[in-house]
Amino acid sequence: MAMETEVIVKAITEQIRQRLNQCNASQDIKAQSGGNNGIFEEVDEAVEAAFVAQKKLLQLGLEKRGKIIEGIRKIGLANVELLARMEVEETGMGRYEHKVQKHHLALEKTPGIEDIQPQVFTGDNGITLVESLPYGVAGCITPSTAPSETVWHNAICLIAAGNSAVISPHPAAKKTTTKVVELINQAITECGGPPNLVVSLREATLQKASEIMKHPKISLLVATGGPGVMKAVLSSGKKAICAGPGNPPVLVDETADIPKAGRDIVNGASFENDINCIGEKEVLVMEEVADQLISEMVKNGAYLLTDKKDIDKLTKLVTTPEGEVNKEFIGKNASVILNAMGINVTDDIKVIIYEVAADHITVMEEFLMPILPIIRIKNIDEGIELAVCIEGGHRHTAIMHSKNVDNMTRFARAISTTIFVKNGPSYSGVGNGGEGYTAMTIAGPTGEGLTSPRTFTRTQRCVLVDGFNLRS
Ligand code: NAD
């Protein structure tokens, strides 16, 4: 009897062992096969695959990492027009030609592995090396306003830093996001890198985004979006890099080059129909140069509403009865908004301008559309005070046109934004016509600023006591 039991137990144990082996093998195959080019149905599968890929990435060394990033940039650049078109068609927001520019920026001016340099201290007590280590698997929540560009930027940064990424696509941009992730996987595998370094979910839901946030194998969250997602990510209990909303004011004083200011403001506020968080969202101008500025803006493609009835009509159109932003007009061309008001214009019109008081809803809230309220100010003190209040503490972006260094310094100190652009369009603050690298994820709420690979690393201090102190 005892003998029989032993045989049965052995047989059952063997069966369990075989099943477990099959199970592990199939998980491994799924994780290695790219789960259909980096696209997964379930959060668990996606995270597991990215977890395996990240471990493999670390075994390949820095040089290979550099090659993978080169491959990613190359495949991205070969698909810019396609992705820009897909993004406009799928989201119904922004402008194709500007999306092309944004893609070039993200692919060419996002830093790579050169951004991660060690720090060394040497002295009588030896040598200390401070190295940058990856977090592991990052969960990335991406916006509808730059779904493709954000994935390219985040993927380059995260991989350069030695991480892998699970993307939570925006529901309004899942086709575009899927295409980008497939291209990234193709580039990685063609360079001999591990599949699934960047993965995404086929279906985009808030439930899935929240599963990603809670997953125990996700050690870093990168959120790019509005106030809702900032709140959710900041209360997740995990390390979070948050790139949130803004409401950038432009301050123009009497010393500014007014023709240039008019042109720059129209170009900045009409770029992508003003869906970018950094775009000029309201203008505060000194009374004595206000008429000249408005006339320069009109010369450069702005449509001026002067009749109060028209301004009220516009306000009603772009807000809901509950006093919120009417999503129907987010990212639409100025002509679409004007045509809906019964004013027929062509697409040459870049932005709608109108004068209002500082407490107007389109001044105080972030409206991601080509409408630009103008407020006259009596002096620079009033301008700075109002601009700080309007920016709303996002500490995102502010712009100033002036030749008075004292005024610029005072405004920069008072508003203390992550980006402060002087005498240029807002987009020069992200390397588009201004110096410096670019970022599609500008982390104001958590303070990292324009993200780059080093943003996505943790530091380790390695100390060798009484050795390699060669100068001593
Ligand atoms: P959104 O907040 O609607 O969506 C962003 C992402 O968050 C989406 O993937 C969405 O599914 C997800 N999300 C939203 N609420 C969530 C929740 N409670 N839990 C989990 N996931 C949630 O943003 P959007 O309209 O696509 O993008 C525009 C906003 O993003 C604007 O406010 C803009 O200023 C901001 N933005 C900021 C930056 C930056 O770098 N700071 C860059 C781009 C966009």
Coordinates of C-alpha atoms and ligand atoms in Angstrom, one line a residue:
M1 CA 0.0 0.0 0.0
A2 CA 2.8 2.4 1.0
M3 CA 4.6 1.5 -2.2
E4 CA 1.4 2.2 -4.3
T5 CA 1.0 5.6 -2.7
E6 CA 4.6 6.4 -3.4
V7 CA 4.1 5.6 -7.1
I8 CA 1.0 7.7 -7.3
V9 CA 2.7 10.7 -5.6
K10 CA 5.7 10.4 -7.9
A11 CA 3.4 10.3 -11.0
I12 CA 1.4 13.3 -9.8
T13 CA 4.7 15.2 -9.0
E14 CA 6.0 14.4 -12.5
Q15 CA 2.8 15.7 -14.1
I16 CA 3.0 18.9 -12.1
R17 CA 6.6 19.4 -13.0
Q18 CA 5.9 18.9 -16.7
R19 CA 3.0 21.4 -16.6
L20 CA 5.1 24.0 -14.8
N21 CA 7.8 23.5 -17.4
Q22 CA 5.3 23.9 -20.2
C23 CA 3.9 27.0 -18.5
N24 CA 7.3 28.7 -18.0
A25 CA 8.4 27.8 -21.5
S26 CA 5.3 29.3 -23.1
Q27 CA 5.7 32.5 -20.9
D28 CA 9.3 32.7 -22.0
I29 CA 8.4 32.2 -25.7
K30 CA 5.7 34.9 -25.4
A31 CA 8.1 37.3 -23.6
Q32 CA 10.8 36.7 -26.3
S33 CA 8.6 36.6 -29.3
G34 CA 7.6 40.3 -29.0
G35 CA 4.0 39.4 -28.2
N36 CA 3.2 40.6 -31.7
N37 CA 5.9 43.2 -32.1
G38 CA 5.6 44.7 -28.6
I39 CA 1.8 44.9 -28.5
F40 CA 0.1 42.9 -25.7
E41 CA -3.5 42.3 -24.6
E42 CA -2.9 42.1 -20.9
V43 CA -0.9 44.3 -18.5
D44 CA 0.7 41.3 -16.8
E45 CA 2.1 39.9 -20.0
A46 CA 3.3 43.3 -21.2
V47 CA 5.1 44.0 -17.9
E48 CA 6.6 40.5 -17.7
A49 CA 8.0 40.9 -21.3
A50 CA 9.5 44.3 -20.5
F51 CA 11.0 43.0 -17.3
V52 CA 12.8 40.2 -19.2
A53 CA 13.9 42.6 -21.9
Q54 CA 15.4 45.0 -19.4
K55 CA 17.5 42.4 -17.8
K56 CA 18.8 41.4 -21.3
L57 CA 19.5 45.0 -22.2
L58 CA 21.8 45.4 -19.2
Q59 CA 23.9 42.4 -20.3
L60 CA 24.6 44.0 -23.7
G61 CA 26.7 46.9 -22.5
L62 CA 26.7 50.7 -23.3
E63 CA 28.0 50.6 -26.8
K64 CA 25.2 48.3 -27.9
R65 CA 22.7 50.5 -26.1
G66 CA 24.0 53.4 -28.2
K67 CA 23.6 51.4 -31.4
I68 CA 20.0 50.5 -30.4
I69 CA 19.2 54.2 -30.0
E70 CA 20.8 55.0 -33.3
G71 CA 18.5 52.4 -34.9
I72 CA 15.5 53.8 -33.2
R73 CA 16.2 57.3 -34.4
K74 CA 16.8 56.0 -37.9
I75 CA 13.5 54.1 -38.2
G76 CA 11.6 57.0 -36.7
L77 CA 13.1 59.5 -39.1
A78 CA 12.1 57.2 -42.0
N79 CA 8.5 57.3 -40.9
V80 CA 8.0 60.9 -39.8
E81 CA 5.5 61.8 -42.5
L82 CA 3.4 58.7 -42.0
L83 CA 3.3 59.2 -38.2
A84 CA 2.5 62.9 -38.5
R85 CA -0.4 62.1 -40.8
M86 CA -1.7 59.3 -38.6
E87 CA -1.6 61.5 -35.5
V88 CA -3.6 64.3 -37.1
E89 CA -6.1 61.8 -38.6
E90 CA -6.6 59.8 -35.4
T91 CA -6.7 62.6 -32.8
G92 CA -8.3 65.2 -35.0
M93 CA -6.0 67.8 -33.5
G94 CA -3.0 69.9 -34.5
R95 CA -1.4 70.5 -37.8
Y96 CA 0.5 68.0 -40.0
E97 CA 3.5 70.3 -40.8
H98 CA 4.0 71.1 -37.2
K99 CA 3.8 67.4 -36.2
V100 CA 6.5 66.8 -38.7
Q101 CA 8.7 69.4 -36.9
K102 CA 7.9 67.9 -33.5
H103 CA 8.9 64.4 -34.7
H104 CA 12.2 65.7 -36.1
L105 CA 12.8 67.4 -32.7
A106 CA 12.1 64.4 -30.7
L107 CA 14.1 62.0 -32.8
E108 CA 17.1 64.3 -33.5
K109 CA 17.4 66.3 -30.3
T110 CA 16.5 63.9 -27.5
P111 CA 19.9 63.1 -25.8
G112 CA 21.2 59.5 -25.8
I113 CA 23.7 57.6 -23.7
E114 CA 26.1 60.6 -23.6
D115 CA 23.7 62.2 -21.2
I116 CA 24.7 59.7 -18.5
Q117 CA 28.1 60.5 -17.2
P118 CA 29.6 59.3 -13.9
Q119 CA 30.8 61.7 -11.2
V120 CA 34.2 61.0 -9.5
F121 CA 35.7 62.4 -6.3
T122 CA 39.3 61.6 -5.4
G123 CA 41.3 62.7 -2.3
D124 CA 43.3 61.5 0.7
N125 CA 40.6 59.0 1.5
G126 CA 40.5 57.3 -1.8
I127 CA 38.1 57.4 -4.7
T128 CA 34.3 57.7 -4.9
L129 CA 32.4 57.0 -8.1
V130 CA 28.8 58.1 -8.5
E131 CA 27.1 56.0 -11.2
S132 CA 23.7 56.3 -12.8
L133 CA 21.6 53.1 -12.6
P134 CA 18.3 52.3 -14.3
Y135 CA 15.1 51.9 -12.3
G136 CA 13.9 48.8 -14.2
V137 CA 10.6 48.8 -16.0
A138 CA 8.9 52.2 -16.4
G139 CA 5.1 52.7 -16.9
C140 CA 4.6 55.6 -19.3
I141 CA 1.2 57.3 -19.6
T142 CA 1.1 59.3 -22.8
P143 CA -1.0 62.2 -24.0
S144 CA -3.2 62.7 -27.0
T145 CA -1.6 66.0 -27.9
A146 CA 1.8 64.3 -28.9
P147 CA 1.2 60.6 -28.6
S148 CA 3.9 59.5 -31.1
E149 CA 6.6 62.2 -30.2
T150 CA 6.2 61.4 -26.5
V151 CA 6.8 57.7 -27.1
W152 CA 9.9 58.3 -29.2
H153 CA 11.3 60.8 -26.6
N154 CA 10.5 58.6 -23.6
A155 CA 11.8 55.4 -25.3
I156 CA 15.1 57.0 -26.3
C157 CA 15.6 58.4 -22.8
L158 CA 14.5 55.3 -20.9
I159 CA 16.6 52.9 -23.0
A160 CA 19.7 55.1 -22.9
A161 CA 19.3 55.0 -19.1
G162 CA 19.0 51.2 -19.2
N163 CA 15.3 50.9 -18.5
S164 CA 12.5 49.2 -20.4
A165 CA 9.0 50.8 -20.9
V166 CA 5.4 49.8 -20.8
I167 CA 3.3 52.4 -22.6
S168 CA -0.3 53.1 -21.7
P169 CA -1.6 54.6 -24.9
H170 CA -4.1 57.5 -24.9
P171 CA -7.5 56.1 -25.9
A172 CA -7.7 58.7 -28.6
A173 CA -4.3 57.7 -30.1
K174 CA -4.0 54.0 -29.8
K175 CA -3.5 53.2 -33.5
T176 CA -0.6 55.7 -33.7
T177 CA 0.9 54.5 -30.5
T178 CA 0.7 50.9 -31.6
K179 CA 2.5 51.8 -34.9
V180 CA 5.3 53.6 -33.0
V181 CA 5.9 50.8 -30.6
E182 CA 6.0 48.3 -33.5
L183 CA 8.6 50.4 -35.3
I184 CA 10.7 50.7 -32.1
N185 CA 10.6 46.9 -31.7
Q186 CA 11.5 46.4 -35.3
A187 CA 14.5 48.8 -34.9
I188 CA 15.7 47.1 -31.7
T189 CA 15.6 43.6 -33.0
E190 CA 17.3 44.6 -36.2
C191 CA 20.1 46.0 -34.1
G192 CA 20.3 42.7 -32.2
G193 CA 18.7 44.1 -29.1
P194 CA 16.1 42.3 -27.0
P195 CA 12.5 42.4 -28.2
N196 CA 9.9 44.1 -25.9
L197 CA 12.2 46.8 -24.5
V198 CA 9.2 49.0 -25.3
V199 CA 5.8 47.5 -25.2
S200 CA 2.2 48.8 -25.3
L201 CA -1.3 47.6 -24.8
R202 CA -3.6 47.0 -27.7
E203 CA -6.6 48.4 -25.8
A204 CA -6.3 51.7 -24.0
T205 CA -8.5 52.1 -20.9
L206 CA -8.2 53.9 -17.6
Q207 CA -8.5 50.5 -15.9
K208 CA -5.4 49.3 -17.8
A209 CA -3.5 52.5 -17.0
S210 CA -4.3 52.0 -13.4
E211 CA -3.2 48.3 -13.5
I212 CA 0.1 49.5 -14.9
M213 CA 0.5 52.0 -12.1
K214 CA -0.1 49.3 -9.4
H215 CA 1.9 46.5 -11.0
P216 CA 4.7 45.4 -8.6
K217 CA 7.3 45.1 -11.4
I218 CA 6.8 48.7 -12.5
S219 CA 9.3 50.7 -10.5
L220 CA 9.0 54.1 -12.1
L221 CA 6.0 56.0 -13.5
V222 CA 6.3 58.7 -16.2
A223 CA 3.1 60.6 -16.7
T224 CA 2.5 63.2 -19.4
G225 CA -1.0 64.7 -19.4
G226 CA -3.6 66.8 -17.7
P227 CA -4.5 67.3 -14.0
G228 CA -6.4 64.0 -13.7
V229 CA -3.5 61.7 -14.5
M230 CA -1.1 63.9 -12.4
K231 CA -3.2 63.3 -9.4
A232 CA -3.5 59.6 -10.0
V233 CA 0.2 59.1 -10.5
L234 CA 1.3 61.3 -7.6
S235 CA -0.9 59.3 -5.3
S236 CA 0.4 55.9 -6.5
G237 CA 3.1 55.6 -3.9
K238 CA 5.7 55.0 -6.6
K239 CA 8.6 57.1 -7.9
A240 CA 6.9 59.4 -10.4
I241 CA 8.0 61.8 -13.0
C242 CA 5.1 64.1 -13.8
A243 CA 4.7 66.3 -16.8
G244 CA 1.5 68.2 -16.3
P245 CA -0.5 71.1 -17.8
G246 CA 0.5 74.7 -18.1
N247 CA -1.1 78.1 -19.0
P248 CA 1.8 80.1 -20.3
P249 CA 1.4 83.9 -20.2
V250 CA 3.3 86.2 -22.5
L251 CA 4.4 89.6 -21.1
V252 CA 5.3 92.4 -23.5
D253 CA 6.8 95.6 -22.2
E254 CA 7.3 98.9 -23.9
T255 CA 11.0 98.2 -24.7
A256 CA 10.2 95.1 -26.8
D257 CA 10.8 94.9 -30.6
I258 CA 7.1 95.0 -31.2
P259 CA 7.1 93.7 -34.9
K260 CA 9.2 90.7 -33.8
A261 CA 7.1 90.1 -30.7
G262 CA 3.8 90.2 -32.8
R263 CA 5.3 87.6 -35.2
D264 CA 6.8 85.4 -32.5
I265 CA 3.6 85.3 -30.5
V266 CA 1.4 84.4 -33.5
N267 CA 3.8 81.7 -34.5
G268 CA 4.1 80.3 -31.0
A269 CA 0.3 80.3 -30.2
S270 CA -0.6 78.8 -33.6
F271 CA 2.0 76.1 -33.6
E272 CA 0.0 72.8 -33.5
N273 CA -3.2 75.0 -33.0
D274 CA -1.8 75.6 -29.5
I275 CA -2.3 72.1 -28.1
N276 CA 1.2 72.1 -26.7
C277 CA 1.5 72.7 -22.9
I278 CA 4.3 75.3 -23.6
G279 CA 2.3 77.4 -26.2
E280 CA 1.4 81.0 -25.5
K281 CA -2.1 81.0 -24.0
E282 CA -2.6 84.7 -23.2
V283 CA -0.8 88.1 -23.7
L284 CA -0.3 90.8 -21.2
V285 CA 0.9 94.0 -22.9
M286 CA 1.8 97.5 -21.7
E287 CA -1.0 99.9 -22.7
E288 CA 1.4 102.2 -24.7
V289 CA 2.4 99.5 -27.1
A290 CA -0.8 97.4 -27.1
D291 CA -2.3 98.8 -30.4
Q292 CA 0.9 98.4 -32.2
L293 CA 1.3 94.8 -31.0
I294 CA -2.2 93.9 -32.0
S295 CA -1.7 95.4 -35.5
E296 CA 1.6 93.4 -35.9
M297 CA -0.2 90.2 -34.8
V298 CA -2.9 90.8 -37.4
K299 CA -0.2 91.4 -40.1
N300 CA 1.1 87.9 -39.2
G301 CA -2.1 86.0 -39.5
A302 CA -4.2 86.7 -36.4
Y303 CA -7.9 87.4 -36.7
L304 CA -9.0 90.2 -34.4
L305 CA -12.4 90.1 -32.7
T306 CA -13.4 93.6 -31.6
D307 CA -17.2 93.3 -31.1
K308 CA -18.1 92.2 -27.6
K309 CA -20.9 90.1 -29.0
D310 CA -18.4 88.2 -31.1
I311 CA -16.1 87.7 -28.0
D312 CA -19.1 86.4 -26.0
K313 CA -20.1 84.1 -28.9
L314 CA -16.5 82.7 -29.0
T315 CA -16.5 82.2 -25.2
K316 CA -19.8 80.4 -25.4
L317 CA -18.6 78.2 -28.2
V318 CA -15.4 77.0 -26.6
T319 CA -16.8 76.4 -23.1
T320 CA -19.5 73.9 -22.0
P321 CA -22.6 75.0 -20.0
E322 CA -20.8 73.6 -16.9
G323 CA -18.0 76.2 -17.5
E324 CA -15.4 73.7 -18.8
V325 CA -13.3 73.5 -22.0
N326 CA -15.4 72.4 -24.9
K327 CA -13.4 69.4 -26.2
E328 CA -14.9 69.7 -29.7
F329 CA -12.6 72.6 -30.5
I330 CA -9.4 71.4 -28.9
G331 CA -6.6 71.5 -31.5
K332 CA -8.8 72.6 -34.3
N333 CA -7.8 75.2 -36.9
A334 CA -8.7 78.8 -36.1
S335 CA -10.9 78.8 -39.3
V336 CA -13.0 75.9 -37.9
I337 CA -13.7 78.0 -34.8
L338 CA -14.5 81.1 -36.7
N339 CA -16.6 79.3 -39.2
A340 CA -18.6 77.8 -36.4
M341 CA -19.2 81.4 -35.2
G342 CA -20.5 82.3 -38.7
I343 CA -17.3 84.1 -39.7
N344 CA -16.0 82.6 -42.9
V345 CA -12.2 82.7 -43.3
T346 CA -9.6 80.5 -44.9
D347 CA -6.9 78.4 -43.2
D348 CA -4.4 81.3 -43.6
I349 CA -5.8 82.6 -40.3
K350 CA -3.5 81.2 -37.6
V351 CA -5.0 82.4 -34.4
I352 CA -8.0 84.4 -33.0
I353 CA -7.1 87.4 -30.8
Y354 CA -9.4 89.5 -28.6
E355 CA -9.2 91.8 -25.6
V356 CA -10.7 90.8 -22.3
A357 CA -10.3 91.4 -18.6
A358 CA -7.7 89.2 -16.7
D359 CA -10.5 87.1 -15.0
H360 CA -11.9 85.9 -18.3
I361 CA -12.3 82.1 -18.4
T362 CA -10.1 81.7 -21.5
V363 CA -7.4 83.5 -19.6
M364 CA -7.6 81.6 -16.3
E365 CA -7.9 78.1 -17.7
E366 CA -5.7 76.1 -20.2
F367 CA -7.5 76.2 -23.6
L368 CA -5.6 74.0 -26.0
M369 CA -6.9 75.9 -29.1
P370 CA -5.8 78.8 -31.3
I371 CA -7.5 81.5 -29.3
L372 CA -5.4 84.1 -27.6
P373 CA -6.9 86.6 -25.2
I374 CA -5.0 90.0 -24.7
I375 CA -5.0 92.0 -21.5
R376 CA -3.7 95.6 -21.3
I377 CA -1.6 96.5 -18.3
K378 CA -0.6 99.9 -16.9
N379 CA 2.9 99.0 -15.7
I380 CA 5.3 96.1 -15.3
D381 CA 4.4 95.5 -11.7
E382 CA 0.8 94.9 -12.6
G383 CA 1.9 92.7 -15.5
I384 CA 4.1 90.5 -13.4
E385 CA 1.5 90.1 -10.6
L386 CA -1.2 89.2 -13.1
A387 CA 1.0 86.8 -15.1
V388 CA 2.0 84.9 -11.9
C389 CA -1.7 84.5 -10.9
I390 CA -2.8 83.4 -14.4
E391 CA 0.0 80.8 -14.7
G392 CA -1.7 79.2 -11.7
G393 CA 1.3 77.8 -10.0
H394 CA 2.0 75.1 -12.6
R395 CA 5.5 76.5 -12.9
H396 CA 5.5 75.4 -16.5
T397 CA 6.3 78.0 -19.1
A398 CA 6.3 81.8 -19.4
I399 CA 7.4 84.1 -22.2
M400 CA 8.6 87.7 -22.2
H401 CA 9.3 90.2 -25.0
S402 CA 11.5 93.0 -23.6
K403 CA 14.9 94.6 -23.9
N404 CA 14.9 95.6 -20.2
V405 CA 17.1 93.2 -18.3
D406 CA 15.7 94.3 -15.0
N407 CA 12.2 93.6 -16.1
M408 CA 13.1 90.2 -17.5
T409 CA 15.0 89.2 -14.3
R410 CA 12.1 90.3 -12.1
F411 CA 9.5 88.4 -14.1
A412 CA 11.7 85.3 -14.3
R413 CA 12.2 85.3 -10.6
A414 CA 8.6 85.9 -9.7
I415 CA 7.1 83.3 -12.0
S416 CA 9.8 80.7 -11.5
T417 CA 8.6 78.5 -14.4
T418 CA 10.5 75.4 -15.7
I419 CA 10.8 77.2 -19.1
F420 CA 11.3 81.0 -19.4
V421 CA 11.6 82.2 -23.0
K422 CA 12.8 85.7 -23.8
N423 CA 12.3 87.3 -27.2
G424 CA 11.3 84.2 -29.1
P425 CA 8.3 82.0 -29.7
S426 CA 7.5 79.5 -26.9
Y427 CA 8.8 76.5 -28.8
S428 CA 12.3 77.9 -28.8
G429 CA 12.2 76.8 -25.1
V430 CA 12.3 73.1 -26.3
G431 CA 15.3 73.4 -28.7
N432 CA 13.1 74.4 -31.7
G433 CA 15.0 77.6 -32.7
G434 CA 16.5 78.0 -29.2
E435 CA 19.7 76.3 -27.9
G436 CA 19.6 73.1 -25.9
Y437 CA 18.2 69.6 -26.2
T438 CA 14.5 68.8 -26.5
A439 CA 12.0 67.1 -24.3
M440 CA 8.4 66.0 -25.0
T441 CA 8.0 65.3 -21.3
I442 CA 8.5 68.5 -19.3
A443 CA 8.3 67.6 -15.6
G444 CA 7.1 70.7 -13.7
P445 CA 5.1 69.2 -10.8
T446 CA 7.9 66.8 -9.8
G447 CA 10.7 69.3 -10.7
E448 CA 12.9 67.4 -13.1
G449 CA 12.3 69.9 -15.9
L450 CA 13.0 68.9 -19.5
T451 CA 13.5 65.2 -19.2
S452 CA 16.6 63.5 -20.6
P453 CA 18.1 60.0 -20.0
R454 CA 19.7 61.0 -16.7
T455 CA 16.2 62.0 -15.4
F456 CA 15.4 58.3 -15.6
T457 CA 18.3 57.0 -13.5
R458 CA 19.0 56.5 -9.8
T459 CA 22.5 57.2 -8.5
Q460 CA 24.7 54.7 -6.7
R461 CA 27.8 55.9 -4.8
C462 CA 30.7 53.4 -4.9
V463 CA 33.4 54.2 -2.4
L464 CA 37.0 52.8 -2.4
V465 CA 38.7 53.8 0.8
D466 CA 42.4 54.6 0.7
G467 CA 43.0 53.3 -2.8
F468 CA 43.4 54.9 -6.3
N469 CA 44.0 58.3 -4.6
L470 CA 46.8 58.8 -7.1
R471 CA 47.4 62.5 -6.6
S472 CA 48.2 61.9 -2.9
Ligands
NAD1 P1 -5.1 63.6 -20.5 O1 -4.9 63.9 -19.1 O2 -6.5 63.5 -21.0 O3 -4.5 62.1 -20.8 C1 -3.2 61.8 -20.5 C2 -3.1 60.3 -20.3 O4 -3.5 60.1 -19.0 C3 -3.9 59.4 -21.2 O5 -3.2 58.3 -21.5 C4 -5.1 59.1 -20.3 O6 -5.7 57.9 -20.7 C5 -4.5 59.0 -18.9 N1 -5.3 59.3 -17.8 C6 -6.1 60.4 -17.6 N2 -6.7 60.3 -16.4 C7 -6.2 59.2 -15.8 C8 -6.4 58.6 -14.5 N3 -7.2 59.1 -13.6 N4 -5.8 57.4 -14.2 C9 -5.0 56.9 -15.2 N5 -4.7 57.4 -16.4 C10 -5.4 58.5 -16.7 O7 -4.2 64.6 -21.4 P2 -4.4 64.9 -22.9 O8 -5.6 65.7 -23.1 O9 -4.1 63.8 -23.8 O10 -3.1 65.9 -23.0 C11 -3.2 67.2 -22.8 C12 -2.7 67.6 -21.4 O11 -1.4 67.2 -21.2 C13 -2.7 69.2 -21.3 O12 -3.1 69.5 -20.0 C14 -1.2 69.5 -21.6 O13 -0.8 70.7 -21.0 C15 -0.5 68.3 -20.9 N6 0.8 68.0 -21.5 C16 1.9 68.2 -20.7 C17 3.1 67.9 -21.2 C18 4.4 68.2 -20.5 O14 5.4 67.9 -20.9 N7 4.3 68.9 -19.3 C19 3.3 67.4 -22.5 C20 2.1 67.1 -23.2 C21 0.9 67.4 -22.7

